[in-house]
Short mmCIF file of C-alpha atoms in Angstrom, two decimals:
data_model
loop_
_atom_site.label_atom_id
_atom_site.label_comp_id
_atom_site.label_asym_id
_atom_site.label_seq_id
_atom_site.Cartn_x
_atom_site.Cartn_y
_atom_site.Cartn_z
CA UNK C 246 0.00 0.00 0.00
CA UNK C 247 1.32 3.43 -0.90
CA UNK C 248 1.27 6.33 1.53
CA UNK C 249 0.39 9.92 0.78
CA UNK C 250 3.04 12.12 -0.79
CA UNK C 251 4.76 14.51 1.59
CA UNK C 252 6.81 16.92 -0.50
CA UNK C 253 9.63 18.35 1.60
CA UNK C 254 9.71 22.09 2.20
CA UNK C 255 13.48 22.33 1.82
CA UNK C 256 15.69 20.33 -0.54
CA UNK C 257 19.05 21.74 0.67
CA UNK C 258 21.67 19.25 1.76
CA UNK C 259 19.75 16.36 0.23
CA UNK C 260 21.32 13.55 -1.69
CA UNK C 261 20.71 13.23 -5.40
CA UNK C 262 18.20 10.90 -7.01
CA UNK C 263 18.18 10.82 -10.78
CA UNK C 264 15.19 9.28 -12.54
CA UNK C 265 15.01 8.44 -16.23
CA UNK C 266 11.97 6.94 -17.91
CA UNK C 267 12.49 5.71 -21.45
CA UNK C 268 9.98 3.49 -23.19
CA UNK C 269 9.32 0.61 -20.82
CA UNK C 270 12.40 1.21 -18.66
CA UNK C 271 12.79 3.02 -15.36
CA UNK C 272 16.37 3.92 -14.41
CA UNK C 273 17.05 5.40 -11.00
CA UNK C 274 20.46 6.47 -9.75
CA UNK C 275 21.39 7.06 -6.10
CA UNK C 276 24.50 8.76 -4.75
CA UNK C 277 26.47 7.67 -1.65
CA UNK C 278 24.32 9.68 0.74
CA UNK C 279 21.11 8.25 -0.71
CA UNK C 280 22.40 4.68 -0.56
CA UNK C 281 23.47 5.19 3.07
CA UNK C 282 20.01 6.61 3.84
CA UNK C 283 18.35 3.59 2.23
CA UNK C 284 20.34 1.11 4.31
CA UNK C 285 19.99 2.97 7.63
CA UNK C 286 16.30 4.00 7.36
CA UNK C 287 14.91 1.39 4.92
CA UNK C 288 13.91 4.08 2.42
CA UNK C 289 15.06 7.14 0.51
CA UNK C 290 12.68 9.55 -1.19
CA UNK C 291 12.54 12.68 -3.34
CA UNK C 292 9.41 14.68 -4.18
CA UNK C 293 8.48 17.33 -6.70
CA UNK C 294 5.58 19.70 -6.12
CA UNK C 295 3.56 20.19 -9.31
CA UNK C 296 1.11 22.72 -7.94
CA UNK C 297 -0.01 24.45 -4.77
CA UNK C 298 -0.07 22.44 -1.55
CA UNK C 299 1.48 19.12 -0.69
CA UNK C 300 -1.20 17.01 -2.36
CA UNK C 301 -0.20 17.96 -5.91
CA UNK C 302 3.16 16.25 -6.09
CA UNK C 303 5.08 13.38 -7.62
CA UNK C 304 7.43 11.38 -5.45
CA UNK C 305 9.87 8.61 -6.10
CA UNK C 306 11.35 6.39 -3.44
CA UNK C 307 13.52 3.34 -3.06
CA UNK C 308 12.48 1.15 -0.17
CA UNK C 309 13.70 -2.04 1.39
CA UNK C 310 10.76 -4.34 1.05
CA UNK C 311 9.00 -7.05 -0.85
CA UNK C 312 11.49 -7.90 -3.60
CA UNK C 313 13.39 -11.08 -4.38
CA UNK C 314 17.21 -11.08 -4.24
CA UNK C 315 18.64 -9.43 -7.35
CA UNK C 316 15.17 -8.48 -8.60
CA UNK C 317 14.08 -4.97 -7.68
CA UNK C 318 10.46 -4.23 -8.49
CA UNK C 319 8.35 -1.13 -9.05
CA UNK C 320 4.89 -0.02 -7.96
CA UNK C 321 2.98 3.18 -8.73
CA UNK C 322 -0.11 4.79 -7.25
CA UNK C 323 -1.41 8.20 -6.18
CA UNK C 324 1.51 10.14 -7.62
CA UNK C 325 4.13 7.92 -6.00
CA UNK C 326 6.62 5.64 -7.74
CA UNK C 327 8.23 3.13 -5.37
CA UNK C 328 11.11 0.86 -6.27
CA UNK C 329 11.53 -2.01 -3.82
CA UNK C 330 14.82 -3.78 -3.18
CA UNK C 331 15.70 -6.75 -0.99
CA UNK C 332 17.37 -5.67 2.27
CA UNK C 333 20.37 -7.98 1.83
CA UNK C 334 20.86 -6.63 -1.70
CA UNK C 335 20.81 -3.02 -0.43
CA UNK C 336 23.38 -3.70 2.31
CA UNK C 337 25.67 -5.64 -0.03
CA UNK C 338 25.30 -2.94 -2.71
CA UNK C 339 26.46 -0.25 -0.29
CA UNK C 340 29.46 -2.29 0.86
CA UNK C 341 30.68 -3.45 -2.55
CA UNK C 342 31.73 -2.15 -5.96
CA UNK C 343 28.50 -3.37 -7.55
CA UNK C 344 27.14 -0.72 -9.94
CA UNK C 345 23.52 -1.73 -9.50
CA UNK C 346 20.63 -3.99 -10.46
CA UNK C 347 18.82 -4.61 -13.73
CA UNK C 348 15.61 -6.66 -13.68
CA UNK C 349 12.54 -7.10 -15.89
CA UNK C 350 9.09 -7.08 -14.29
CA UNK C 351 5.76 -8.00 -15.87
CA UNK C 352 3.42 -4.99 -15.93
CA UNK C 353 0.07 -4.97 -17.76
CA UNK C 354 1.02 -8.00 -19.92
CA UNK C 355 4.29 -6.37 -20.98
CA UNK C 356 7.83 -6.31 -19.65
CA UNK C 357 9.10 -3.29 -17.74
CA UNK C 358 12.81 -2.91 -17.06
CA UNK C 359 13.80 -1.74 -13.56
CA UNK C 360 17.36 -0.40 -13.24
CA UNK C 361 18.85 0.78 -9.93
CA UNK C 362 22.37 2.19 -10.21
CA UNK C 363 25.02 4.11 -8.36
CA UNK C 364 25.30 7.74 -9.43
CA UNK C 365 28.86 8.39 -10.60
CA UNK C 366 30.55 11.80 -10.72
CA UNK C 367 30.61 13.36 -14.18
CA UNK C 368 33.96 14.49 -15.60
CA UNK C 369 32.59 17.12 -17.97
CA UNK C 370 29.98 18.81 -15.77
CA UNK C 371 29.48 22.50 -16.65
CA UNK C 372 31.03 25.00 -14.27
CA UNK C 373 28.66 25.90 -11.46
CA UNK C 374 26.96 22.47 -11.36
CA UNK C 375 29.60 20.77 -9.20
CA UNK C 376 27.21 20.42 -6.25
CA UNK C 377 25.31 17.76 -8.22
CA UNK C 378 28.30 15.47 -7.66
CA UNK C 379 28.85 16.29 -3.97
CA UNK C 380 27.96 12.75 -2.87
CA UNK C 381 28.43 10.91 -6.18
CA UNK C 382 30.50 7.76 -6.32
CA UNK C 383 33.96 8.10 -7.83
CA UNK C 384 33.66 7.44 -11.55
CA UNK C 385 35.58 4.30 -12.58
CA UNK C 386 35.57 5.42 -16.27
CA UNK C 387 37.79 7.87 -18.07
CA UNK C 388 34.81 9.76 -19.57
CA UNK C 389 31.09 10.21 -19.03
#
């Protein structure tokens, strides 16, 4: 069951969650701070207000919950997208070099791809946007 959306009043000092939706794929990236938050509190969430008041918002969260090992799953309702991950997977992910998880889930008689990844620092970020990488994982590549 999904809870009501509570859009935060202040986003300062928050970790970064990057969401990409393309076709039938959902890709979500979490930085170090967000992954730590997930493991210590069992969830990490971001919200975007789309109108006046807290009730007109979209939120996305990653929660430790009902998911099989290595198979994150997604659920959506009432303006809230929730990606669930197995607790052991989340703890191992934080303590290892694993980039993330990639799993296909059946949704409405079609396949939906769920991708959870570490957010790596970008080498060619425009000047002034450095704060986006404040908690990013060190990039193992030579280029973005």
